[in-house]
Short mmCIF file of C-alpha atoms in Angstrom, two decimals:
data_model
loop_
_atom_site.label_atom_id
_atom_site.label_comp_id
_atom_site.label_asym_id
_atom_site.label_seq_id
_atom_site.Cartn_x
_atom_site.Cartn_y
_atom_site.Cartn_z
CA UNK M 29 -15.32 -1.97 -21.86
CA UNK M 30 -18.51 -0.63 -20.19
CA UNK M 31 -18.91 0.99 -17.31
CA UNK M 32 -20.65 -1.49 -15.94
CA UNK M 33 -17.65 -4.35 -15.47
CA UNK M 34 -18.66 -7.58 -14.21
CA UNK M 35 -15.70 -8.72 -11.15
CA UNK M 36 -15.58 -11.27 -9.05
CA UNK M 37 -14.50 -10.73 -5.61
CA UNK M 38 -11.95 -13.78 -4.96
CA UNK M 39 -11.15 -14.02 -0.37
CA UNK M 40 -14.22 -13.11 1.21
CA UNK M 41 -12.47 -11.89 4.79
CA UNK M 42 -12.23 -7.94 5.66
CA UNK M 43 -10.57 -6.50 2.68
CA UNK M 44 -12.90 -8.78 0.35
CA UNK M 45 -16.13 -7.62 2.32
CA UNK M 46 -14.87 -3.61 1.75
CA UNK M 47 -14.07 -4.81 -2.22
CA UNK M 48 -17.43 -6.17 -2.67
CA UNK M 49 -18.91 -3.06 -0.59
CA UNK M 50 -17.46 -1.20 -3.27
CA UNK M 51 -17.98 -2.99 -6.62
CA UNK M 52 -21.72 -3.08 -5.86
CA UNK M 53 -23.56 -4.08 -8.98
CA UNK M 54 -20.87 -4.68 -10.70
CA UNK M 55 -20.19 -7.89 -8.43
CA UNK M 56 -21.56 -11.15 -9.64
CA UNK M 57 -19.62 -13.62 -8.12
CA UNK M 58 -17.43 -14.38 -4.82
CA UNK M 59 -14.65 -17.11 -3.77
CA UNK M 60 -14.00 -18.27 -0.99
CA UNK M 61 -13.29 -22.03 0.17
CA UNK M 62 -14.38 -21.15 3.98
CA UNK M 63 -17.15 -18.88 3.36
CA UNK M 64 -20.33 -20.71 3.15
CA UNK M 65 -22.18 -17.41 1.58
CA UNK M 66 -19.25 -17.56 -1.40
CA UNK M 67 -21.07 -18.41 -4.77
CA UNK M 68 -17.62 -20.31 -5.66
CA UNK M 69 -14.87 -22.25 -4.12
CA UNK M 70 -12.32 -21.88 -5.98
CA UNK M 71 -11.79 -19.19 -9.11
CA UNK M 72 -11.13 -22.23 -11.67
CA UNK M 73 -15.04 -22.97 -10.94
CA UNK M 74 -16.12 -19.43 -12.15
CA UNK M 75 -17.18 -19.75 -15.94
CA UNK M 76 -14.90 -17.63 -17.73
CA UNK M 77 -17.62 -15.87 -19.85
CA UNK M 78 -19.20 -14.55 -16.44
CA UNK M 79 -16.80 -12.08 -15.84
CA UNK M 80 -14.20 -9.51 -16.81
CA UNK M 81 -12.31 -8.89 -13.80
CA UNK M 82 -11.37 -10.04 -10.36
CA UNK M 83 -10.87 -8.79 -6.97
CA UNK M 84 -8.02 -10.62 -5.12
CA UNK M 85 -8.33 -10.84 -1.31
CA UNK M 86 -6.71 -13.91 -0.31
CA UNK M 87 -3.92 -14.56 1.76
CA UNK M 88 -0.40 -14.30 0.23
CA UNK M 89 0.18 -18.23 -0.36
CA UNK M 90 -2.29 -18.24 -2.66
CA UNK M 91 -1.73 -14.91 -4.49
CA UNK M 92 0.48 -16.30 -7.03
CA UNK M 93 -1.60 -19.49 -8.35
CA UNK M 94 -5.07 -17.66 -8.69
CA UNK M 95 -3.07 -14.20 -10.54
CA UNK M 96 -1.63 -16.63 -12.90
CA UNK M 97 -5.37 -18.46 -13.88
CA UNK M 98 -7.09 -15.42 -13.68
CA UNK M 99 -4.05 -13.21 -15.99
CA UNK M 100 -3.59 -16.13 -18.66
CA UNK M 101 -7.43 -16.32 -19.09
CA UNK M 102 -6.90 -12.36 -19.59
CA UNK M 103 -9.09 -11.13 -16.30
CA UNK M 104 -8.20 -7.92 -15.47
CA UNK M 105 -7.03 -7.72 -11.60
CA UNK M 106 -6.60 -5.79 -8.34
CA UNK M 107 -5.25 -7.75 -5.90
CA UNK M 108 -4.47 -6.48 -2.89
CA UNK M 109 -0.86 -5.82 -1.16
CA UNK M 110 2.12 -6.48 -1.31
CA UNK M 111 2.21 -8.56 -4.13
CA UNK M 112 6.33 -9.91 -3.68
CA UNK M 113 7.71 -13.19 -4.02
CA UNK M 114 10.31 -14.14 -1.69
CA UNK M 115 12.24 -16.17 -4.37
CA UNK M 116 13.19 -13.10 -6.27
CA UNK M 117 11.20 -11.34 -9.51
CA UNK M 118 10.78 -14.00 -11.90
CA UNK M 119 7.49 -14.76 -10.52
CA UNK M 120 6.21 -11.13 -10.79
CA UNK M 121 8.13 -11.25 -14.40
CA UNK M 122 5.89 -14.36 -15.40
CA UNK M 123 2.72 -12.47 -14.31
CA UNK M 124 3.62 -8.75 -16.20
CA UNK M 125 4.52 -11.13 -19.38
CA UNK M 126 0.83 -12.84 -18.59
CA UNK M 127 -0.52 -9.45 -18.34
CA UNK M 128 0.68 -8.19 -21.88
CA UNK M 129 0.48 -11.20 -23.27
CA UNK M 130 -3.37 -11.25 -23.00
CA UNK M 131 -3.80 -7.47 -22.63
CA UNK M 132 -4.77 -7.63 -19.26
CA UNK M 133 -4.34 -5.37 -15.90
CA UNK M 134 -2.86 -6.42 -13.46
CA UNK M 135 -2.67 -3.97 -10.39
CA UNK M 136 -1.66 -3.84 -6.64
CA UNK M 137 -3.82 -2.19 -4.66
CA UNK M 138 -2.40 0.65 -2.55
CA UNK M 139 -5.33 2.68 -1.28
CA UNK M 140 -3.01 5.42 0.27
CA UNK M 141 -2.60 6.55 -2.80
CA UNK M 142 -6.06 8.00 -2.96
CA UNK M 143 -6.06 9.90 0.62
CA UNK M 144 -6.80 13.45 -0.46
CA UNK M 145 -3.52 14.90 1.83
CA UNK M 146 -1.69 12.30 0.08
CA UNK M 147 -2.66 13.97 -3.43
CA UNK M 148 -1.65 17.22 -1.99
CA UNK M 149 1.38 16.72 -0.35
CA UNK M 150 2.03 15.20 -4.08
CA UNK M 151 1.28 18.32 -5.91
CA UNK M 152 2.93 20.34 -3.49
CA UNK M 153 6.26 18.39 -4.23
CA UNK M 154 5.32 18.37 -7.92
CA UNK M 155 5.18 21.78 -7.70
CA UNK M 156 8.96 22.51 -6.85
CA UNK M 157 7.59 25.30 -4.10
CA UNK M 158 9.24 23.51 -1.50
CA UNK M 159 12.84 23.88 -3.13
CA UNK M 160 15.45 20.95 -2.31
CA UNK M 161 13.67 18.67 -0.04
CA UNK M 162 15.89 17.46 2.57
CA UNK M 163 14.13 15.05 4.85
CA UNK M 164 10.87 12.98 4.85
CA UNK M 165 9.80 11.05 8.26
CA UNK M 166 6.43 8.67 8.14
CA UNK M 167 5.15 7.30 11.23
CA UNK M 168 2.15 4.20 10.43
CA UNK M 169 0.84 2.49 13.55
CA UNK M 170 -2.02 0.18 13.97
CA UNK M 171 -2.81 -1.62 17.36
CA UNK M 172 -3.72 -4.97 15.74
CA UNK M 173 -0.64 -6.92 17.51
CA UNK M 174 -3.30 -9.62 19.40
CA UNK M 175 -5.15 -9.51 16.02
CA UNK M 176 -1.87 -10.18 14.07
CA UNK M 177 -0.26 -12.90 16.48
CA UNK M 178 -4.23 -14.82 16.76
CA UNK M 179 -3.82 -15.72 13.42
CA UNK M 180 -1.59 -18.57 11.53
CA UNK M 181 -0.93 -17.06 8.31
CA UNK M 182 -0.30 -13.18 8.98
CA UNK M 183 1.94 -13.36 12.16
CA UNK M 184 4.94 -14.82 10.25
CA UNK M 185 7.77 -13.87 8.55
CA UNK M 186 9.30 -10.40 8.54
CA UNK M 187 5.54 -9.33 9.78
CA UNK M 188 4.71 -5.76 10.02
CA UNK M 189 7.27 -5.18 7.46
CA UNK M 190 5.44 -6.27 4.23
CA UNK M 191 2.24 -5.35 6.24
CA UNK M 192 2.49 -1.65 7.05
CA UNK M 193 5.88 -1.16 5.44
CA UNK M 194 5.03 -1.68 1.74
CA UNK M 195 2.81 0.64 2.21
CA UNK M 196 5.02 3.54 3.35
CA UNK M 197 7.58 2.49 0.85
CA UNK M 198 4.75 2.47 -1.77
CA UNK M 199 3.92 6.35 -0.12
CA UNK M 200 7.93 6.89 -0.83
CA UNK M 201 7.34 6.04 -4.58
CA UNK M 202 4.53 7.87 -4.60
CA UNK M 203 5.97 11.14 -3.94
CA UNK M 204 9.70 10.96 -4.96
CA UNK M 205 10.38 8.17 -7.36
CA UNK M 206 13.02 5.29 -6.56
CA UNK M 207 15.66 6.58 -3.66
CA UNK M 208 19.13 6.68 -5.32
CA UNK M 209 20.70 4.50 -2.47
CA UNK M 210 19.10 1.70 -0.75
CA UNK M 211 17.50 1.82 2.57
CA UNK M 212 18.38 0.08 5.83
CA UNK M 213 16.91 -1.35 9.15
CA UNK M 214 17.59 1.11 12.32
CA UNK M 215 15.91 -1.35 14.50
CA UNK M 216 13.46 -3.77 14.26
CA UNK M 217 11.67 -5.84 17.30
CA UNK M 218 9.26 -8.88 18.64
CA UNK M 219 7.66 -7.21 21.45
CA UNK M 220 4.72 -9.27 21.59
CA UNK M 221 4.14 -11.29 18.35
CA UNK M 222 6.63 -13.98 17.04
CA UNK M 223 7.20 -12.30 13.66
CA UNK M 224 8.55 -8.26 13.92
CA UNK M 225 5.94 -6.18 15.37
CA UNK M 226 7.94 -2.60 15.05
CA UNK M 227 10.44 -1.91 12.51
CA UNK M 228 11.99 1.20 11.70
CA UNK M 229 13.39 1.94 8.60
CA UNK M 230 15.57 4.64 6.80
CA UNK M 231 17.90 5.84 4.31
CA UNK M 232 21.74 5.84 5.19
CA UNK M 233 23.61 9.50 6.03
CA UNK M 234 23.92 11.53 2.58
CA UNK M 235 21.11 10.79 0.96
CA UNK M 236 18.45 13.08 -0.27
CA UNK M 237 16.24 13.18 0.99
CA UNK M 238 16.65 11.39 4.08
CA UNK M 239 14.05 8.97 4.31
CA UNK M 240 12.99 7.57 7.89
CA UNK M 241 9.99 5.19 8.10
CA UNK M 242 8.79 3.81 11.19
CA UNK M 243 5.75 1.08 11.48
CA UNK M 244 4.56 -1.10 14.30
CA UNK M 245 1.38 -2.87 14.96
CA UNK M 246 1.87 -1.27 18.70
CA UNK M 247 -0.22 1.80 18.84
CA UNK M 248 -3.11 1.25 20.30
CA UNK M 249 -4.83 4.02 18.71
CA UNK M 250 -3.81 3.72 14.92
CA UNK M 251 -2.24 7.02 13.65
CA UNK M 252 -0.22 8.40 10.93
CA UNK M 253 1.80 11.07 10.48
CA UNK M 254 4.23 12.55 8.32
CA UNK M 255 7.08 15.43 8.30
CA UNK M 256 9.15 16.78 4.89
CA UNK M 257 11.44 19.67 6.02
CA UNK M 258 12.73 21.27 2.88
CA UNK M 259 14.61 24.06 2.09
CA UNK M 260 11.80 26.61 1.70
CA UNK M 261 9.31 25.28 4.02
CA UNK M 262 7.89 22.04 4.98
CA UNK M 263 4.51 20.18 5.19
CA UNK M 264 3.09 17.89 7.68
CA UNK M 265 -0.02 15.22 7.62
CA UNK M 266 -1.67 14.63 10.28
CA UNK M 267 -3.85 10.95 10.70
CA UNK M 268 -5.90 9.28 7.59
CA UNK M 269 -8.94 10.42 6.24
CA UNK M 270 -10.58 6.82 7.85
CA UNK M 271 -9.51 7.71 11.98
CA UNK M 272 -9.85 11.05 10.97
CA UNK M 273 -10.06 14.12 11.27
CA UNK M 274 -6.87 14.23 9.17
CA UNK M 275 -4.87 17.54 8.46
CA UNK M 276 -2.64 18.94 6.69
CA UNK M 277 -0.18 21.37 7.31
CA UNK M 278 1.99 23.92 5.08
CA UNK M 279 4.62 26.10 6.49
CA UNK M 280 6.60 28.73 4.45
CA UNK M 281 10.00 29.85 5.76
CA UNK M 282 10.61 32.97 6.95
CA UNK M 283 14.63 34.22 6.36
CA UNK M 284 16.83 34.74 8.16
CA UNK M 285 14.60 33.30 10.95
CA UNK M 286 11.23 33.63 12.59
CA UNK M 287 7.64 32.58 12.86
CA UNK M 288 6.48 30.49 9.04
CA UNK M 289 3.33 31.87 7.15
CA UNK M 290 1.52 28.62 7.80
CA UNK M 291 -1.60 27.28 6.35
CA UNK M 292 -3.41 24.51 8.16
CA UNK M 293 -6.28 22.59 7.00
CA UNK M 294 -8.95 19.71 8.68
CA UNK M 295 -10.68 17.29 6.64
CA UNK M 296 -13.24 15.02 8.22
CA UNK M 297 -14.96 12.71 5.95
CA UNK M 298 -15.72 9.20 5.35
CA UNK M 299 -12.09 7.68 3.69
CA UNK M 300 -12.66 8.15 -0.09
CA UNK M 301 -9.68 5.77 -0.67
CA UNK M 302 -11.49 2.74 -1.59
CA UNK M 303 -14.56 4.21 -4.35
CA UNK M 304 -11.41 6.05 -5.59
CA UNK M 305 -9.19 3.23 -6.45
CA UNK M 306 -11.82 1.28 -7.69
CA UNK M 307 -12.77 3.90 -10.74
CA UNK M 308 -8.84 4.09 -11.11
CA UNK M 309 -8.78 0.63 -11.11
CA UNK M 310 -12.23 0.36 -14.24
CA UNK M 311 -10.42 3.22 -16.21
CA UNK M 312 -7.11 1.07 -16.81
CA UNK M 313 -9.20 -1.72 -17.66
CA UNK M 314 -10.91 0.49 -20.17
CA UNK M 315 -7.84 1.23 -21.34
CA UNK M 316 -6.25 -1.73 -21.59
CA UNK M 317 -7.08 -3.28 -24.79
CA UNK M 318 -5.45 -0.19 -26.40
CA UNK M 319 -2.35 -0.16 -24.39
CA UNK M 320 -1.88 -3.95 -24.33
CA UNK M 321 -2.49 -4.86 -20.91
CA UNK M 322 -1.67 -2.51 -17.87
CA UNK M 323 -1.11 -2.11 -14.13
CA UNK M 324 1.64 -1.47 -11.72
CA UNK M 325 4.05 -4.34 -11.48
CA UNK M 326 7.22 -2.12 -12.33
CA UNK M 327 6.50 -0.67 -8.91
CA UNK M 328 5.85 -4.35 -7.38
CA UNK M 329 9.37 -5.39 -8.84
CA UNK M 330 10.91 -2.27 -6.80
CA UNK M 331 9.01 -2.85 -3.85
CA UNK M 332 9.46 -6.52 -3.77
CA UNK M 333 13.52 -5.95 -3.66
CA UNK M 334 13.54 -3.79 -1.22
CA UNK M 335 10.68 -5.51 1.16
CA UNK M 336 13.16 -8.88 0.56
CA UNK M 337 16.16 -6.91 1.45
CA UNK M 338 14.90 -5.52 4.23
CA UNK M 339 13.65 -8.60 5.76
CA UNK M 340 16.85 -10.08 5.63
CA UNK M 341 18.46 -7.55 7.13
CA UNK M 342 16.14 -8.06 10.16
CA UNK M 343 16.39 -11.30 10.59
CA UNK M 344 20.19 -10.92 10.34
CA UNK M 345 19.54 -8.10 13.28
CA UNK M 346 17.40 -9.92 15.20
CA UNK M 347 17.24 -14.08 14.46
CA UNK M 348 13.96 -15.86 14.92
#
């Protein structure tokens, strides 16, 4: 495939305006039944010989329907997180089989990924330097609770959960693989929105490492952060590359006790995450006629088990 793919940007609200941003030229089309400046309606009105790939920012109800049209037509796709089915797999099964099938991608977007502290603190872990890692703690917290509970389709359900929490779970894959035991809800509350707006999660006593994730949509000044104490050392980020400045911290052990050699480091730039994942996302595409189709649903499987498991165990904790 060329460089210059031709997408269509399908859900024209913020994540679809940064998406088309960010295609540039290589946008011809948009969808969007609300969106009077959308050159479509609905994706079934696109001529299939217009494009190669799609875009998806559209609300979750919808995910499923326009993945399937746009997969069995084999369009490559991005669509944007979390991509889980609260039914179970066998809708994510039918799209991967859609994707092979017609040698398409199909891939959740996960931006995080691409923060440059993120690729660090992955080669750092990579790198076996920090010997047997023994705890990891992520704090995400955004202060869009009036945002969240003003609108119909995102303040519902186990809320910040799927929101902010798939993507520290994705963050968890990221860096260590699958966790040998499953995780659990420590608390989880409605302190201003009907669906949860703070949730902490973690892994139970014994495991390795011990995973704690905490997310809430009640910081009013969005943050992250993010501790791994290891045997060696540990390492620390401070904030995302987009509220920046964003830093990240390396501290080496001294035995039998005392002050760490540590290495600290600022980055303030413009977040990268989004040009980043798009040329990730044009090189599988690229790819993908040799490797008969492509993408990351393996990871959406995982992550849709354990968002669904999780949200029942809140709701069990704490009933609408």
């Amino acid at each position: 495939m060329s460089d210059g793919m031709r997408v269509v940007v399908v859900g024209l609200g913020i994540q679809g305006a940064k998406r088309l941003r960010v295609a540039g030229s290589d946008a011809v089309a948009s969808v969007d039944p609300f969106r009077a400046e959308a050159s479509f309606r609905d994706i079934r009105a696109v001529p299939l010989d217009s494009y190669d790939a799609a875009l998806v920012c559209t609300p979750d109800g919808v995910k499923m329907e326009v993945l399937s049209h746009l997969l069995g037509h084999g369009k490559h796709v991005l669509v944007e997180k979390p991509l889980i089915d609260e039914g179970g797999p066998q809708a994510l099964l039918q799209l991967a089989e859609l994707a092979r099938t017609n040698a398409a991608v199909c891939y959740t977007a996960y931006n995080h990924r691409f923060e440059p502290y993120f690729i660090r603190m992955k080669r750092l872990l990579d790198s076996g330097s920090l010997g047997r890692i023994y705890r990891c703690r992520m704090f995400y917290g955004n202060g869009t609770a009036r945002d969240v509970r003003n609108s119909a389709w995102r303040d519902r359900d186990p809320g910040v959960l799927p929101d902010l929490g798939s993507h520290l779970l994705d963050t968890v894959l990221f860096w260590f693989g699958r966790p040998d035991t499953p995780l659990r809800v420590v608390s989880c509350n409605r302190f201003e929105n009907r669906a949860f707006d703070h949730v902490v999660v973690g892994a139970p006593a014994g495991a390795m490492p011990e995973i704690e994730l905490e997310m809430t949509l009640l910081s009013w000044r969005n943050h992250f952060t993010c501790d791994i104490f290891a045997e060696n050392g540990s390492a620390h980020i401070e904030s995302l590359c987009k509220w920046g400045p964003s830093t990240f911290t390396h501290r080496r052990r001294k035995l039998p006790s005392g002050r760490p050699d540590e290495e600290a480091t600022v980055l303030v730039q413009p977040d990268p995450t989004w040009e980043e994942e798009y040329a990730h996302f044009k090189a599988l595409c690229a790819a993908a006629p040799q490797a008969g189709g492509g993408g990351n649903i393996d990871n959406d499987l995982w992550l849709n088990d354990r968002l669904n498991a999780l949200a029942a165990m809140a709701l069990e904790k704490s009933p609408p």
